[in-house]
Tab-separated table of C-alpha atoms in Angstrom:
chain	number	residue	atom	x	y	z
A	158	MET	CA	-7.629	-7.951	6.262
A	159	ASN	CA	-8.127	-10.756	3.966
A	160	ARG	CA	-4.563	-11.549	2.795
A	161	LEU	CA	-4.837	-13.018	-1.061
A	162	PRO	CA	-1.653	-14.682	-2.522
A	163	LEU	CA	-0.135	-13.422	-5.707
A	164	VAL	CA	-1.475	-14.864	-8.755
A	165	ALA	CA	-0.998	-15.401	-12.549
A	166	ALA	CA	1.983	-13.067	-13.666
A	167	GLN	CA	2.314	-11.399	-10.259
A	168	PRO	CA	4.737	-13.619	-8.553
A	169	GLY	CA	7.030	-12.805	-11.437
A	170	ILE	CA	6.844	-8.975	-11.479
A	171	TRP	CA	7.140	-9.102	-7.982
A	172	MET	CA	10.426	-11.263	-8.446
A	173	ALA	CA	11.709	-8.922	-11.564
A	174	GLU	CA	11.177	-5.864	-9.322
A	175	GLN	CA	13.329	-7.312	-6.579
A	176	LEU	CA	16.075	-7.960	-8.955
A	177	SER	CA	15.754	-5.083	-10.743
A	178	SER	CA	17.608	-1.710	-10.225
A	179	LEU	CA	15.450	0.500	-12.006
A	180	PRO	CA	13.346	2.620	-10.265
A	181	ASN	CA	9.982	2.336	-12.703
A	182	ALA	CA	10.343	-0.914	-14.753
A	183	TRP	CA	6.963	-1.989	-13.913
A	184	SER	CA	5.489	0.925	-14.537
A	185	VAL	CA	2.556	0.685	-17.116
A	186	ALA	CA	1.436	4.472	-18.615
A	187	HIS	CA	-0.141	6.019	-21.726
A	188	TYR	CA	-1.923	9.089	-22.312
A	189	THR	CA	-5.184	9.737	-24.523
A	190	GLU	CA	-5.407	12.899	-26.627
A	191	LEU	CA	-8.972	14.900	-25.945
A	192	LYS	CA	-10.266	17.332	-28.068
A	193	GLY	CA	-13.200	19.336	-27.650
A	194	ALA	CA	-15.330	20.657	-24.957
A	195	ILE	CA	-14.213	18.371	-21.792
A	196	ASP	CA	-15.739	19.436	-18.472
A	197	ALA	CA	-12.382	18.555	-16.796
A	198	SER	CA	-14.158	18.590	-13.142
A	199	LEU	CA	-16.414	16.171	-14.103
A	200	LEU	CA	-14.161	14.040	-15.458
A	201	ALA	CA	-11.751	14.181	-12.761
A	202	LYS	CA	-14.638	13.001	-10.678
A	203	ALA	CA	-15.370	10.234	-12.970
A	204	ILE	CA	-11.895	8.948	-12.781
A	205	ALA	CA	-11.932	8.937	-9.218
A	206	GLU	CA	-15.198	6.924	-9.231
A	207	GLY	CA	-14.037	4.554	-11.877
A	208	MET	CA	-10.508	4.096	-10.157
A	209	MET	CA	-12.496	3.010	-6.668
A	210	GLN	CA	-14.432	0.565	-8.645
A	211	ALA	CA	-11.420	-1.599	-9.661
A	212	ASP	CA	-10.590	-2.882	-6.171
A	213	THR	CA	-7.182	-3.979	-7.780
A	214	LEU	CA	-6.070	-0.195	-7.586
A	215	ARG	CA	-6.491	-0.466	-3.349
A	216	MET	CA	-4.172	-3.478	-3.424
A	217	ARG	CA	-1.350	-3.264	-0.536
A	218	PHE	CA	1.831	-5.686	-0.717
A	219	ALA	CA	3.806	-6.977	1.880
A	220	GLU	CA	6.380	-9.709	2.441
A	221	ASP	CA	5.975	-11.770	5.347
A	222	ASN	CA	9.011	-14.719	6.309
A	223	GLY	CA	9.622	-14.462	2.760
A	224	GLU	CA	6.160	-14.783	1.026
A	225	VAL	CA	4.069	-12.034	-0.484
A	226	TRP	CA	0.521	-11.400	0.310
A	227	GLN	CA	-1.420	-8.570	-1.061
A	228	TRP	CA	-5.019	-7.177	0.215
A	229	ILE	CA	-7.407	-4.642	-0.666
A	230	ASP	CA	-6.996	-1.555	1.405
A	231	GLU	CA	-10.880	-0.989	2.098
A	232	ALA	CA	-9.988	2.573	3.660
A	233	MET	CA	-8.110	3.974	0.892
A	234	LEU	CA	-9.636	6.418	-1.076
A	235	LEU	CA	-7.998	7.648	-4.527
A	236	PRO	CA	-8.421	10.934	-5.091
A	237	GLU	CA	-9.537	12.648	-7.986
A	238	PRO	CA	-6.723	13.778	-10.240
A	239	SER	CA	-4.933	17.206	-10.628
A	240	ILE	CA	-5.764	19.140	-13.450
A	241	VAL	CA	-2.792	21.172	-14.675
A	242	ARG	CA	-2.656	23.690	-17.548
A	243	VAL	CA	0.610	23.659	-19.638
A	244	ASP	CA	1.621	25.796	-22.749
A	245	SER	CA	2.679	23.180	-24.979
A	246	HIS	CA	2.883	19.320	-26.145
A	247	ASP	CA	6.247	19.313	-24.982
A	248	ALA	CA	5.878	20.621	-21.615
A	249	ALA	CA	3.065	18.259	-21.345
A	250	VAL	CA	5.389	15.118	-22.152
A	251	ALA	CA	7.909	16.729	-19.937
A	252	LEU	CA	5.367	16.631	-17.110
A	253	MET	CA	4.219	12.952	-17.879
A	254	GLU	CA	7.985	11.604	-18.038
A	255	ALA	CA	8.695	13.436	-14.940
A	256	ASP	CA	5.936	11.047	-13.286
A	257	LEU	CA	7.342	8.149	-14.916
A	258	ASN	CA	10.874	8.677	-14.149
A	259	GLN	CA	10.490	8.845	-10.254
A	260	ASN	CA	10.792	5.725	-8.090
A	261	LEU	CA	7.655	3.722	-8.734
A	262	ARG	CA	8.583	0.631	-7.099
A	263	VAL	CA	6.143	-0.954	-5.143
A	264	ASP	CA	7.666	-0.234	-1.780
A	265	SER	CA	8.685	3.446	-2.953
A	266	GLY	CA	5.231	4.934	-1.201
A	267	GLN	CA	4.256	6.262	-4.470
A	268	PRO	CA	0.729	5.474	-5.419
A	269	LEU	CA	0.127	2.402	-7.584
A	270	ALA	CA	-2.611	4.128	-9.760
A	271	PHE	CA	-2.088	7.744	-10.611
A	272	HIS	CA	-4.099	9.717	-13.138
A	273	GLN	CA	-3.847	13.582	-14.296
A	274	LEU	CA	-5.879	15.881	-16.729
A	275	ILE	CA	-3.299	18.134	-18.572
A	276	GLN	CA	-4.642	20.890	-20.727
A	277	VAL	CA	-2.469	21.823	-23.719
A	278	GLY	CA	-5.104	24.399	-25.143
A	279	GLU	CA	-8.572	25.899	-24.942
A	280	SER	CA	-10.052	22.377	-26.032
A	281	HIS	CA	-7.303	20.073	-26.342
A	282	TRP	CA	-6.550	17.774	-23.009
A	283	TYR	CA	-4.194	14.707	-22.350
A	284	TRP	CA	-5.154	12.238	-19.935
A	285	TYR	CA	-2.679	10.161	-18.506
A	286	GLN	CA	-2.461	7.295	-16.438
A	287	ARG	CA	0.108	5.336	-14.765
A	288	TYR	CA	-0.063	1.917	-13.241
A	289	HIS	CA	2.030	-0.358	-11.278
A	290	HIS	CA	1.804	-3.456	-13.580
A	291	LEU	CA	1.107	-5.612	-10.432
A	292	VAL	CA	-2.469	-3.892	-10.003
A	293	VAL	CA	-3.254	-3.705	-13.668
A	294	ASP	CA	-2.500	-5.986	-16.737
A	295	GLY	CA	-3.064	-5.692	-20.507
A	296	PHE	CA	-7.091	-6.158	-20.154
A	297	SER	CA	-8.033	-4.291	-17.063
A	298	PHE	CA	-6.105	-1.282	-18.385
A	299	PRO	CA	-8.192	-0.343	-21.163
A	300	ALA	CA	-11.125	-2.055	-19.239
A	301	ILE	CA	-10.590	0.883	-16.007
A	302	THR	CA	-10.434	3.119	-19.098
A	303	ARG	CA	-13.699	2.358	-20.657
A	304	GLN	CA	-15.566	2.229	-17.275
A	305	ILE	CA	-14.142	5.827	-16.454
A	306	THR	CA	-15.505	6.943	-19.827
A	307	ALA	CA	-18.834	5.227	-19.401
A	308	ILE	CA	-19.152	6.971	-15.975
A	309	TYR	CA	-18.271	10.440	-17.574
A	310	ALA	CA	-20.735	9.970	-20.518
A	311	ALA	CA	-23.398	8.918	-18.196
A	312	TRP	CA	-22.976	11.755	-15.504
A	313	GLN	CA	-22.879	14.305	-18.440
A	314	GLU	CA	-26.322	13.139	-19.640
A	315	GLY	CA	-27.537	13.069	-15.845
A	316	GLU	CA	-27.884	9.470	-15.426
A	317	SER	CA	-26.816	7.329	-12.698
A	318	THR	CA	-23.165	5.707	-12.393
A	319	PRO	CA	-22.714	2.550	-14.209
A	320	ALA	CA	-22.378	-0.637	-12.116
A	321	SER	CA	-18.979	-1.756	-12.240
A	322	PRO	CA	-17.868	-4.566	-14.586
A	323	ALA	CA	-14.814	-5.450	-12.558
A	324	THR	CA	-15.027	-8.715	-10.795
A	325	PRO	CA	-13.828	-8.500	-7.437
A	326	PHE	CA	-10.376	-9.491	-7.220
A	327	ALA	CA	-10.945	-12.076	-4.143
A	328	ALA	CA	-12.788	-13.809	-7.039
A	329	VAL	CA	-9.992	-13.740	-9.371
A	330	VAL	CA	-7.820	-15.232	-7.098
A	331	GLU	CA	-10.016	-18.166	-6.077
A	332	GLU	CA	-11.020	-19.157	-9.662
A	333	TYR	CA	-7.181	-19.023	-10.385
A	334	GLN	CA	-6.554	-21.330	-7.380
A	335	ARG	CA	-9.246	-24.013	-8.510
A	336	TYR	CA	-7.529	-23.853	-11.881
A	337	ARG	CA	-3.953	-24.466	-10.696
A	338	ASP	CA	-5.634	-27.438	-8.652
A	339	SER	CA	-7.646	-28.765	-11.485
A	340	GLU	CA	-6.779	-31.401	-14.418
A	341	ALA	CA	-6.898	-28.826	-16.918
A	342	TYR	CA	-3.859	-26.969	-15.486
A	343	GLN	CA	-2.024	-30.197	-15.604
A	344	ARG	CA	-2.912	-30.970	-18.925
A	345	ASP	CA	-2.175	-27.151	-20.100
A	346	GLY	CA	1.326	-27.431	-18.285
A	347	ALA	CA	2.122	-30.730	-20.395
A	348	PHE	CA	0.979	-29.309	-23.655
A	349	TRP	CA	3.153	-26.080	-23.378
A	350	ALA	CA	6.103	-27.891	-21.845
């Protein structure tokens, strides 16, 4: 196991969650409305493949002597999302809200990444995505979505799986630590102080 420190906004998110009494304060979610002919089974497979390409979605967290560590669980397999049929937009929203309103703290045992395909009509779907903010940020959330979309489109055309554009998280940590040890970090800190 390669233990990695929390970086960038992660320490603040971890601490804020420890101080919060809310069960889902650091969950981020959205849904994308899909209209037209959707091969739900193929999309579900593309979602699982795209999530597996983002190693941060297989992150585990633990505290050891007051220090928080994270590591990629190489054995973790991210499952295909369930495909659910409901009879209305309101029923779909209720399903998504029920997921989002449960205990989603990092230590809850719930998955830190969760997708669901919800069919509300013959050619009308919602693709629901929910993550813990420790594993995605404002850049990676849509990047994961774009990669899943690229995989689905390639597979529909009978093409091979597109290579992942994601940088391995260990490399991100290494780059962040180099920056923290640099003169540029000191200058940036002085500028923003």
